[in-house]
Coordinates of C-alpha atoms in Angstrom, one line a residue:
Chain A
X1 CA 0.0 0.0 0.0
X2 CA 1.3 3.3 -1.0
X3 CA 0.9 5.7 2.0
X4 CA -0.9 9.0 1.6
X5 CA 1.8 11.1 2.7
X6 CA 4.2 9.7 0.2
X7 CA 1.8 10.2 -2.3
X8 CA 1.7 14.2 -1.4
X9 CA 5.1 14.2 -1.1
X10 CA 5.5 12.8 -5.1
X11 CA 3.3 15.3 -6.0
X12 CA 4.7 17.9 -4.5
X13 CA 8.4 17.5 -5.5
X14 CA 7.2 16.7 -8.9
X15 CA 5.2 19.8 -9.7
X16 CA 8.2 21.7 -7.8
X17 CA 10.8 20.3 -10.2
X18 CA 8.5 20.9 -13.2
X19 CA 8.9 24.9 -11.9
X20 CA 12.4 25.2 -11.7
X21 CA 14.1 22.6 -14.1
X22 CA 13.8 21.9 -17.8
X23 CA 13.1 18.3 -18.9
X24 CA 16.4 17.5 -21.1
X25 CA 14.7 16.6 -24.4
X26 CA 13.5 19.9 -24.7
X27 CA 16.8 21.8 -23.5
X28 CA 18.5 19.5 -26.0
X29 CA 15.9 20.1 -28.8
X30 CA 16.3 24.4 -28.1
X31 CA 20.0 23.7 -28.1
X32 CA 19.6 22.1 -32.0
X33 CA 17.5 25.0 -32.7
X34 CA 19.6 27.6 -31.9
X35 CA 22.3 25.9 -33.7
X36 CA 19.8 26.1 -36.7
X37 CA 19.0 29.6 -36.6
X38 CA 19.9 32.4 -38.6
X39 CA 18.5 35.4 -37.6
X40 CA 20.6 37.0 -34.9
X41 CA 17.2 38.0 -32.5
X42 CA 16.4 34.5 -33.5
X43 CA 19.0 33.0 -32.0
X44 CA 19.2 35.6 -28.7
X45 CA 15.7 34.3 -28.1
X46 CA 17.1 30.6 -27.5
X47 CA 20.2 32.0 -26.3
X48 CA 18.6 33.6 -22.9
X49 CA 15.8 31.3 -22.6
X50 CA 18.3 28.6 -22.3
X51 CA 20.4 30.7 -20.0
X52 CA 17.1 31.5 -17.5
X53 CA 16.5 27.9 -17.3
X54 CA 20.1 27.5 -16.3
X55 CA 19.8 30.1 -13.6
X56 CA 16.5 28.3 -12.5
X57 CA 18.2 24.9 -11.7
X58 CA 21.4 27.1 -9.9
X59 CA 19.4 29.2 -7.8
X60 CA 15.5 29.0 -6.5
X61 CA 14.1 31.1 -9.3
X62 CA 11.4 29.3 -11.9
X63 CA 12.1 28.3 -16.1
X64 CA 9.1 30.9 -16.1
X65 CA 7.3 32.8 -13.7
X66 CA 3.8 31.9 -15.3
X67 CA 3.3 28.4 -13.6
X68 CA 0.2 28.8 -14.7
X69 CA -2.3 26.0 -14.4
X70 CA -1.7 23.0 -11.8
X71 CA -2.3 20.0 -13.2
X72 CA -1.6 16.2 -12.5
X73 CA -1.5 13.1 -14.6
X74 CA -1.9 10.2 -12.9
X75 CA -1.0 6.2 -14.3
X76 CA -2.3 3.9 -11.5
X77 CA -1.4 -0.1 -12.3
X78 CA -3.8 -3.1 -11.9
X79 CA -3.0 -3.5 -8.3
X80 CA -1.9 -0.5 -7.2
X81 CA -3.4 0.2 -3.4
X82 CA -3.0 3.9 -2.1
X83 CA -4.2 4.5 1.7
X84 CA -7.6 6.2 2.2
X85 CA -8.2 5.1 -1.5
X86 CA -8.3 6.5 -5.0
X87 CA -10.5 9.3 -3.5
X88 CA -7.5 10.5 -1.4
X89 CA -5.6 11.9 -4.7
X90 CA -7.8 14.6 -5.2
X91 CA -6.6 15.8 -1.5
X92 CA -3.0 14.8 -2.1
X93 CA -2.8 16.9 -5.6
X94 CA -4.5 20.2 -3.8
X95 CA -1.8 19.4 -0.4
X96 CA 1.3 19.5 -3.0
X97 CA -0.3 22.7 -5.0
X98 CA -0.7 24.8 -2.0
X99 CA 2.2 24.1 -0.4
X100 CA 4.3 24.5 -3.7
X101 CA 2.6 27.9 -3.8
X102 CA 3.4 28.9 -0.4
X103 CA 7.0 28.0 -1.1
X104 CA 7.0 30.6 -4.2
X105 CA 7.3 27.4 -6.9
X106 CA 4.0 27.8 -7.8
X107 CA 2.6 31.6 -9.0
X108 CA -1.0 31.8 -7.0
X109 CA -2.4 32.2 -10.6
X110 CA -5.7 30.1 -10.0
X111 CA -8.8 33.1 -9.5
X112 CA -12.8 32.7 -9.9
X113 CA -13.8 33.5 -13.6
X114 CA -16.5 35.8 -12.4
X115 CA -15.4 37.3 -9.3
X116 CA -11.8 36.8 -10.4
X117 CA -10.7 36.5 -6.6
X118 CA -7.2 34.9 -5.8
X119 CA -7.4 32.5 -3.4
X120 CA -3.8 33.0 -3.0
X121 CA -3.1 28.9 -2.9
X122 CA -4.0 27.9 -6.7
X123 CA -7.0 25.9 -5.2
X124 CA -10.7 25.9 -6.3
X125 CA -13.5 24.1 -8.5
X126 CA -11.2 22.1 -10.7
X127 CA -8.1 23.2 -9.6
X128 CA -5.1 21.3 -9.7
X129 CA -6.6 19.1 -12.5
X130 CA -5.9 15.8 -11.7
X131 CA -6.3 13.1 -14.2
X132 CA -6.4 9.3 -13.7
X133 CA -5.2 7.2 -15.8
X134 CA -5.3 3.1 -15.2
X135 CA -3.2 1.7 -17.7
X136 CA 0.1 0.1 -15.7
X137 CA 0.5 -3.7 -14.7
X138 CA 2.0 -3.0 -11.9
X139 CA 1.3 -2.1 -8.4
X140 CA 2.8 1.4 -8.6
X141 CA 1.9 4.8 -9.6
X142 CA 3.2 7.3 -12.2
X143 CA 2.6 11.4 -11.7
X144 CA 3.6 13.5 -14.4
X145 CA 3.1 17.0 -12.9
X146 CA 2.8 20.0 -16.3
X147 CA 2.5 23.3 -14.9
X148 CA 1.4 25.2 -18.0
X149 CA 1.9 28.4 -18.7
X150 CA -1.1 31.0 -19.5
X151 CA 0.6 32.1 -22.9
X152 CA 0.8 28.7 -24.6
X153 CA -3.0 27.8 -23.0
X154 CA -4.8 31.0 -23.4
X155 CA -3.2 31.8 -27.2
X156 CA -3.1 28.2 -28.2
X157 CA -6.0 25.9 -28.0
X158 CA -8.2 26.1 -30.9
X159 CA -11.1 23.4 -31.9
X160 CA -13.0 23.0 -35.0
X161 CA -15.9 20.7 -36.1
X162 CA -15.0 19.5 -39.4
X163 CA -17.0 17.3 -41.5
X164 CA -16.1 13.5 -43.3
X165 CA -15.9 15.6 -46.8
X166 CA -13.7 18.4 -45.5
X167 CA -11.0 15.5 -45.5
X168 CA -7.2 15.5 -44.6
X169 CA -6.7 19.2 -46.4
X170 CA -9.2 20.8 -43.6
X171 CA -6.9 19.2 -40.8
X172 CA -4.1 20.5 -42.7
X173 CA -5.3 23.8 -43.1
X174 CA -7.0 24.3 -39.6
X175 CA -3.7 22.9 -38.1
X176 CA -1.0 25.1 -40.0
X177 CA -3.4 28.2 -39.2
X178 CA -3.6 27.8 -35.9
X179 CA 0.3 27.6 -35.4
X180 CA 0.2 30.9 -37.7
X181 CA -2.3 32.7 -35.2
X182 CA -0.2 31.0 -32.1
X183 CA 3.1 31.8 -32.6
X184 CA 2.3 35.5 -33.6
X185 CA 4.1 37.9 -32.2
X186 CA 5.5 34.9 -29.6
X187 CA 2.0 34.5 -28.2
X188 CA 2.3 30.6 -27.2
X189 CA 6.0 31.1 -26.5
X190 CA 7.2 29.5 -29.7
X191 CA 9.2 26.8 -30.3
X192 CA 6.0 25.1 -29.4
X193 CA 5.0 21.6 -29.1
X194 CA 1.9 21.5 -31.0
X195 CA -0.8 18.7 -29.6
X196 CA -3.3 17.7 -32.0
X197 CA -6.5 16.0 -31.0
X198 CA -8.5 14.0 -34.7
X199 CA -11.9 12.5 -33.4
X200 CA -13.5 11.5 -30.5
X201 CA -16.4 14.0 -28.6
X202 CA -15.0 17.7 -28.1
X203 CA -13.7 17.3 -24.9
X204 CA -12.3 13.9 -25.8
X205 CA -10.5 15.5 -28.8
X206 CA -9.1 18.7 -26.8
X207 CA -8.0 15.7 -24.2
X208 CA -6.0 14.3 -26.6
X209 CA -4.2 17.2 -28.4
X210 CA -3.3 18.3 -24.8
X211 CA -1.7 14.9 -23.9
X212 CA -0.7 15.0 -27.2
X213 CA 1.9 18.4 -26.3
X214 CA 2.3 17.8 -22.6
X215 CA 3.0 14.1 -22.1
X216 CA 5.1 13.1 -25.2
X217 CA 9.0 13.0 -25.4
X218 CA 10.4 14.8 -28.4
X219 CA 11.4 12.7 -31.1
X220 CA 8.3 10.5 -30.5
X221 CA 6.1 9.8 -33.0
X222 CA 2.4 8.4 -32.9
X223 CA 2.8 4.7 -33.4
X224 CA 0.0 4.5 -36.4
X225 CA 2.2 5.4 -39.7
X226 CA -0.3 6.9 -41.2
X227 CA -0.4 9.4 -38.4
X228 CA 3.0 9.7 -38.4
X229 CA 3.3 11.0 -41.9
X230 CA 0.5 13.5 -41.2
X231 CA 2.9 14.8 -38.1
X232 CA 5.7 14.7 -40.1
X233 CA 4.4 16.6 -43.2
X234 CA 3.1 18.8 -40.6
X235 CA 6.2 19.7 -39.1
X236 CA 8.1 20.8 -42.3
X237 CA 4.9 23.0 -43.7
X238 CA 5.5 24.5 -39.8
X239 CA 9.3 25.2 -40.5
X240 CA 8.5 27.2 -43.8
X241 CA 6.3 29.5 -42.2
X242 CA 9.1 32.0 -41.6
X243 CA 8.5 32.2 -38.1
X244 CA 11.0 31.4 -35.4
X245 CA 11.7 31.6 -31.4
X246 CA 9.3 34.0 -30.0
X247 CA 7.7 35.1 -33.1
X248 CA 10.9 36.5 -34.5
X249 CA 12.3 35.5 -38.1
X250 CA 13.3 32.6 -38.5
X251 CA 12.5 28.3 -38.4
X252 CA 11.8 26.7 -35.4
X253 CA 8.0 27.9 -35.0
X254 CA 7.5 24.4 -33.3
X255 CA 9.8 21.6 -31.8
X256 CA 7.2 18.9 -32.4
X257 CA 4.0 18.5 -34.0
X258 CA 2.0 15.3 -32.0
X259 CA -1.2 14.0 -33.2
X260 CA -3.5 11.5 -31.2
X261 CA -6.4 10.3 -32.8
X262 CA -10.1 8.7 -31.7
X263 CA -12.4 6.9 -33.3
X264 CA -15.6 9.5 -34.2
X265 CA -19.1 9.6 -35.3
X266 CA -19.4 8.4 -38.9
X267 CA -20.8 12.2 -39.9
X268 CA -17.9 13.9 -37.7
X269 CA -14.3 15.0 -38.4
X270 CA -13.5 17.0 -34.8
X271 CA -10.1 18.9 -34.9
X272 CA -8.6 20.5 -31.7
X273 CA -5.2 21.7 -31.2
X274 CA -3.3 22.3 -27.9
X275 CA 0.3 24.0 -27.7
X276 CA 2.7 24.2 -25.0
X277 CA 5.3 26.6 -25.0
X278 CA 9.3 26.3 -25.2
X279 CA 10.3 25.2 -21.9
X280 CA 7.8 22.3 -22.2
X281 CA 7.4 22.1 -18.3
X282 CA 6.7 18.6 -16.6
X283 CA 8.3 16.2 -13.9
X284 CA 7.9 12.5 -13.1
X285 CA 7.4 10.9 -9.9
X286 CA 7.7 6.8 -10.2
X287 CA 6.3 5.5 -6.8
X288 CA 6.7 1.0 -6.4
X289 CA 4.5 -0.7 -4.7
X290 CA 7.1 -0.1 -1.1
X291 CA 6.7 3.8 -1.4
X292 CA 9.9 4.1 -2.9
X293 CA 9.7 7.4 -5.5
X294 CA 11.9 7.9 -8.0
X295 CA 12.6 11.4 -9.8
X296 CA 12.6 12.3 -13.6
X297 CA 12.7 14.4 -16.4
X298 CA 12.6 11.8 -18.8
X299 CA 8.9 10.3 -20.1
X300 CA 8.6 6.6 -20.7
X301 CA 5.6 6.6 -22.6
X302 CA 5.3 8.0 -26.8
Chain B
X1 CA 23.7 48.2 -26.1
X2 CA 21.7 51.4 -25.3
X3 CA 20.8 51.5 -21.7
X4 CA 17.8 54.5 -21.5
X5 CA 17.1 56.1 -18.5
X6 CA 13.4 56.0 -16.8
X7 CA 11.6 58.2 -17.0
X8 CA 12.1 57.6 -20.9
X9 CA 12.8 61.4 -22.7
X10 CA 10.9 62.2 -25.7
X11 CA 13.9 62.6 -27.3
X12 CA 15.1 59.1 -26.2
X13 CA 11.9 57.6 -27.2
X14 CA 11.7 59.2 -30.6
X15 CA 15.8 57.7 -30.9
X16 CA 14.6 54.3 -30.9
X17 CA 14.6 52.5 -34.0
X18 CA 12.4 49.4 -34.5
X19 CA 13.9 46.2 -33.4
X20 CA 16.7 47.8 -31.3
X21 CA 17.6 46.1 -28.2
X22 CA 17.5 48.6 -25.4
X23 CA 18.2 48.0 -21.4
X24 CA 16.6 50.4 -19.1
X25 CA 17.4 51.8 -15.6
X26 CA 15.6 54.4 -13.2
X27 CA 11.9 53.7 -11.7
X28 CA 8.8 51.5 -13.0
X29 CA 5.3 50.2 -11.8
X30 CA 3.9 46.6 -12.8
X31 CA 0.1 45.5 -13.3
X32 CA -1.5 43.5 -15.6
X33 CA -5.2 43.0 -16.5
X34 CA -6.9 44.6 -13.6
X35 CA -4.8 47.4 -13.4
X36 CA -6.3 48.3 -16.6
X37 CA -9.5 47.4 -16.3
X38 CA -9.8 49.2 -13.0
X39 CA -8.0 52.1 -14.3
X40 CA -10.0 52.7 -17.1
X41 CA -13.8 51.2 -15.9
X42 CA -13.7 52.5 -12.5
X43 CA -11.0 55.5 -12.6
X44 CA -9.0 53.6 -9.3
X45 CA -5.2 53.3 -10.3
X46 CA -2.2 53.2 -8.2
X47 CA -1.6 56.7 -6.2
X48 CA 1.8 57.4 -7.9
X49 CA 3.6 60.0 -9.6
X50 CA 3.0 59.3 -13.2
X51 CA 5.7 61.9 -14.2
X52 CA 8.3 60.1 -12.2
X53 CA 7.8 56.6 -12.7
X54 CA 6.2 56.5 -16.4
X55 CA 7.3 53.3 -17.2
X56 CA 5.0 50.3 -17.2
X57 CA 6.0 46.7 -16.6
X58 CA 3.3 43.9 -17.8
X59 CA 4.1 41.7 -15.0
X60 CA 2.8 39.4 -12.3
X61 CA 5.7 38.5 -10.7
X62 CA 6.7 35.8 -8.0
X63 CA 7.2 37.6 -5.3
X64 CA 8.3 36.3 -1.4
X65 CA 8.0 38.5 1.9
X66 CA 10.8 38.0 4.2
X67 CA 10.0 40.4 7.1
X68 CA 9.0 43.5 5.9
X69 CA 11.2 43.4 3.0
X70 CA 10.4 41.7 -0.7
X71 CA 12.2 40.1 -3.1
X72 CA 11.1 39.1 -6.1
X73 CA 11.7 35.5 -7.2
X74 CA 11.2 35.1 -10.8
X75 CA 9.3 38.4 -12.9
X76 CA 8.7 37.1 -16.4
X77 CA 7.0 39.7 -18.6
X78 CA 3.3 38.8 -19.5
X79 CA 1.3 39.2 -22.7
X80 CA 0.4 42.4 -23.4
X81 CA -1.7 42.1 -26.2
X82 CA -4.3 40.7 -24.0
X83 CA -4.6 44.5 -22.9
X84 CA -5.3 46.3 -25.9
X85 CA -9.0 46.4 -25.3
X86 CA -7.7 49.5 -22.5
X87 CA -4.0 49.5 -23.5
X88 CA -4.5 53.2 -24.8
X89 CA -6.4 55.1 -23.1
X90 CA -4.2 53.8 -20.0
X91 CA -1.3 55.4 -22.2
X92 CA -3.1 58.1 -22.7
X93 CA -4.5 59.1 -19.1
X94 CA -0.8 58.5 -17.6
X95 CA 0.7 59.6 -20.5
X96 CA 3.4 56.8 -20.8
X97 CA 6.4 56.6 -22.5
X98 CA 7.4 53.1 -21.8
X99 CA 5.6 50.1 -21.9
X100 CA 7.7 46.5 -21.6
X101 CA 5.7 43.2 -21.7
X102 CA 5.7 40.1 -23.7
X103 CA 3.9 40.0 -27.5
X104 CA 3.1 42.8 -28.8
X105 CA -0.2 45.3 -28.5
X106 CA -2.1 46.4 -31.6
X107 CA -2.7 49.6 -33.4
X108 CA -4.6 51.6 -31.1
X109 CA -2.3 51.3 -28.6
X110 CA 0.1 52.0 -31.2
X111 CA -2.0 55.1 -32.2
X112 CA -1.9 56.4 -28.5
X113 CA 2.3 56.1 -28.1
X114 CA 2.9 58.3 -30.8
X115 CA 0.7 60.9 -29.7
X116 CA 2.9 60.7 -26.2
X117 CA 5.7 60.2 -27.5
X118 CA 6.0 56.7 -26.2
X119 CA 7.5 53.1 -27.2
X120 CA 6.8 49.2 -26.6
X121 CA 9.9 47.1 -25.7
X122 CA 8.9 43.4 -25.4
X123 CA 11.2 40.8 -24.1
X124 CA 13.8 38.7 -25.2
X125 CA 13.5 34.9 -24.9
X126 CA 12.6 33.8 -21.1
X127 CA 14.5 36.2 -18.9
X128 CA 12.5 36.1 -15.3
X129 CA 15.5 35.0 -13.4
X130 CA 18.3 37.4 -14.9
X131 CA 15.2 40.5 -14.4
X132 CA 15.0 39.4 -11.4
X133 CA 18.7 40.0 -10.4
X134 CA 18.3 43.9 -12.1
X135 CA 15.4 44.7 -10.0
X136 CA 17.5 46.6 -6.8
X137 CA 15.0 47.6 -5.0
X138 CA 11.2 46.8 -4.1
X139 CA 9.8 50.2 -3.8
X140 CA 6.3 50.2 -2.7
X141 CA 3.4 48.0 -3.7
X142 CA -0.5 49.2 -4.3
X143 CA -3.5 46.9 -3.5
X144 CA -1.8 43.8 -2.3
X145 CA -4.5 42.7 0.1
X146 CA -7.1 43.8 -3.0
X147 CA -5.5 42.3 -6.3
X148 CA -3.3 39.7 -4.3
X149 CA 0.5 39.5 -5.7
X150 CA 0.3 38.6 -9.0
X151 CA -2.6 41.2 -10.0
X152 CA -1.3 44.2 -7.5
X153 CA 0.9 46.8 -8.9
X154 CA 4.7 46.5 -7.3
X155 CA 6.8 49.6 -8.0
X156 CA 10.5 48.6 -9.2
X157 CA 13.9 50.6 -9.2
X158 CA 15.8 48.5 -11.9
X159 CA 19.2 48.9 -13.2
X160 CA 20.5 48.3 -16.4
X161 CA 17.3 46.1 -17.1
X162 CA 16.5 43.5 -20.1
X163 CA 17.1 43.5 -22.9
X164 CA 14.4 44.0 -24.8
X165 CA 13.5 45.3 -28.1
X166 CA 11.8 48.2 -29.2
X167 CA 8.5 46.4 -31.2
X168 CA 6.5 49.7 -31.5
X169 CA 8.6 52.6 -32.2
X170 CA 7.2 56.4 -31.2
X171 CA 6.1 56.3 -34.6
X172 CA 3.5 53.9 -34.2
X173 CA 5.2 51.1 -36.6
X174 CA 4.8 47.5 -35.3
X175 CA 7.7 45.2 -35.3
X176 CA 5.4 41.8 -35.8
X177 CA 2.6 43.4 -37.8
X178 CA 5.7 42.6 -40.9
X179 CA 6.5 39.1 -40.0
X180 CA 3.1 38.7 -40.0
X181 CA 2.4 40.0 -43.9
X182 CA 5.7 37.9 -44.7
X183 CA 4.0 34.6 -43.1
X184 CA 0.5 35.0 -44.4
X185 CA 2.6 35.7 -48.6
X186 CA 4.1 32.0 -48.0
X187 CA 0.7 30.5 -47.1
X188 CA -0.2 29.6 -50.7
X189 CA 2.4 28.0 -51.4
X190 CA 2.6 26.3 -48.0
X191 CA -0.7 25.0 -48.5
X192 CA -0.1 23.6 -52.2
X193 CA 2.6 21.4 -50.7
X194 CA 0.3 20.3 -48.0
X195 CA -1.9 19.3 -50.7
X196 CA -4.8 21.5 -49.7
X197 CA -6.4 22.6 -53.3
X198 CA -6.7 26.3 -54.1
X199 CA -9.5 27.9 -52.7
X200 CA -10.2 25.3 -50.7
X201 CA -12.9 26.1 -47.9
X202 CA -14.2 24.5 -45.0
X203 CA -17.8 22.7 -44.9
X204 CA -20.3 26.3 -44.3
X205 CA -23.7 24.6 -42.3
X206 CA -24.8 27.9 -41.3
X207 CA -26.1 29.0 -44.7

């Protein structure tokens, strides 16, 4: 049985991590990038984001002071056991948010829509979002804690109902737009990670294109080749646009194009896309079966 | 590098040539959304001397109080076109000369800096950790216990701060708004590669 407190404590140092490091597949994607530039306010873009997220890991400062949204992805395995139940994760995620916030790794960014009061502690209806996920063998759990920024959420999320006759050019078109609108004027933070959600209900489809950005290593590609080759062709069309780091001149508009797919009513074709910014924020807590957590940057999963 | 000195001259804001990086040093208040929204919907706005500190920082820091003293732990500039809707007349009523955030702001906003005499700078990469180490001193701060300390408005003495880059100049031209014309010329042929057929539109249901 995996105690609650160790649980918390996963959470916690997970989400925390997430604030102040930056997962190596991204640092060593921005590092190819900037080798790839041209432009020199291309290049000075990489150059000091690369440099902040250096002085982050050195110091107690943050990759970006928008930690914007809390959120937690949880794998559970067949016969995983947690004290006080599955229930008790709800409590565990909102325990590691508010203390992360308390400790200044967490901006208190979380406020009512309407009343648009700030708690202070990044807690309310909804807040952290906690997602369960039972897909593991084992008897452990796996927490991938994302802080995402506001930019990359508010500036890129799009979602369009297509229909069967708008075909493979409407996904095309909607998706190569949308990067277009995102990356203007470094909205989403560009190089982006562009999550793209085909099928499924809405929410199912925006579910996916955010997995699709958050939760998949660079250099991973969707195991269906078909897909693939959409994410590929994708992903060069992306590089052409002109636009680079932080909307400036230049290539790397994205670092990864990542499509998911579900199966959809026969008179459907649902689109949604999801970006997250450059610094691609996320931390893994492995915990066994015995409580033991383990630490990483790296995601297992593609 | 050009390192101006707050409050900003007319003279130094007219100097500044589109796409210039620029540090700045002297005085500055922060706010973001509600500052504007406040300022403009229900004329309440941070008691300061507009003359003296006239430099505006889009910001909602991380912030940590140790005693009675701040320090700010990581101030990453925030997205400033999400202020246009008030961006202006906020220019207007202080009558700023600086603005410094992230993106860009649009034409009105535009409109109302070169009738003040006034510049956007917009930052450079992610650089909330080196600001941080070029903001000396934590001044004051306005409506903390209202806005909390992310919305609040902190005021800064900064030295040598950024860089950043001068996306609107004083005479209203917009940095972006040409990257923008050059991405939407290679569309067409973008799209031909991608196989989507000329003049190809989306399925219309709503007549």
């Amino acid at each position: 049985m995996i105690k609650r407190e160790v649980v918390t404590d996963a959470m916690y140092n997970a989400i925390r991590l997430g604030a102040t490091k930056m997962p190596p597949d991204i640092r060593a994607a921005l590092q190819r990038a900037l080798e790839e530039e041209l432009d020199p306010m291309a290049k000075k873009h990489l150059e000091v984001s690369l440099q902040n997220a250096d002085l982050s890991e050195k110091g107690n400062g943050l990759v970006c002071a928008d930690t914007g949204f809390p959120m937690f992805f949880v794998h559970a395995g067949k016969s995983t056991v947690i004290e006080g139940g599955f229930n008790t994760l709800k409590a565990c995620a909102e325990e590691a948010t508010a203390r992360a916030t308390a400790e200044c790794f967490l901006r208190p960014t979380m406020v009512h829509p309407l009343t648009r009061k700030n708690p202070g502690d990044n807690i309310g209806p909804g807040m952290p979002k906690m997602e369960l996920i039972f897909d593991r063998e084992d008897d452990g759990l796996e927490i991938i804690a994302a802080p995402k920024g506001g930019g990359s959420e508010i500036f890129g999320t799009f979602y369009r109902m297509m229909f069967p006759a708008d075909g493979e050019a409407g996904i095309k078109k909607f998706v190569i737009e949308c990067i277009k609108d995102a990356c203007y004027a470094g909205k989403v933070c560009p190089p982006a990670i562009i999550g793209v959600g085909i099928g499924g209900t809405a929410d199912l489809c925006m579910g996916l294109a955010k997995k699709a950005a958050l939760l998949r290593p660079i250099g991973a590609h969707h195991p269906d080749p078909e897909v693939a080759r959409l994410e590929k062709e994708l992903y060069d069309a992306a590089r052409k646009l002109g636009i680079g780091p932080m909307g400036s001149r230049g290539i790397n508009a994205v670092l990864a194009i990542n499509l998911d797919i579900a199966v959809t009513h026969t008179a459907a074709l649902p689109v949604a896309v999801n970006a997250q910014c450059l610094v691609g924020r996320r931390w893994v807590a492995r915990i066994d079966g015995n409580g033991n957590i383990n630490y990483t940057g790296v995601l297992e999963n593609a | 590098m050009r390192d101006i000195k707050l409050p900003m001259s007319e003279a130094d804001a007219k100097s500044l040539k589109l796409g210039e990086m620029v540090t700045v040093s002297g005085l500055l208040f922060t706010g973001r959304s509600r500052l504007h929204i406040r300022a403009v919907e229900d004329n309440i706005f941070p008691p300061i001397d507009y003359e003296k500190i006239n430099c505006f920082f889009h910001v909602g820091p991380v912030m940590r109080q140790n005693g009675d003293e701040w320090e700010v732990v990581s101030c990453e500039p925030t997205s400033s076109i999400r202020f246009e809707r008030y961006g202006a007349d906020v220019v207007r009523k202080f009558n700023l000369r600086t603005l410094i955030g992230k993106t860009t702001m649009g034409p009105r906003t535009a409109e109302a800096l070169k009738e003040v005499g006034g510049v956007y700078l917009t930052k450079i990469g992610l650089s909330g950790n080196a600001l941080r180490g070029q903001v000396k001193k934590v001044h004051d701060v306005h409506f903390l216990d209202e806005l909390g300390k992310t919305e609040c408005t902190w005021i800064y003495e900064v030295e040598n701060f950024g860089p950043f880059f001068v996306a609107i100049d004083a005479d209203g031209n917009n940095y972006f708004e040409d990257l923008a014309r050059e991405a939407d010329a290679k569309m067409p042929e973008i799209e031909a590669e991608l196989g989507i057929p000329e003049g190809y539109t989306y399925t219309e249901v709503n007549g």
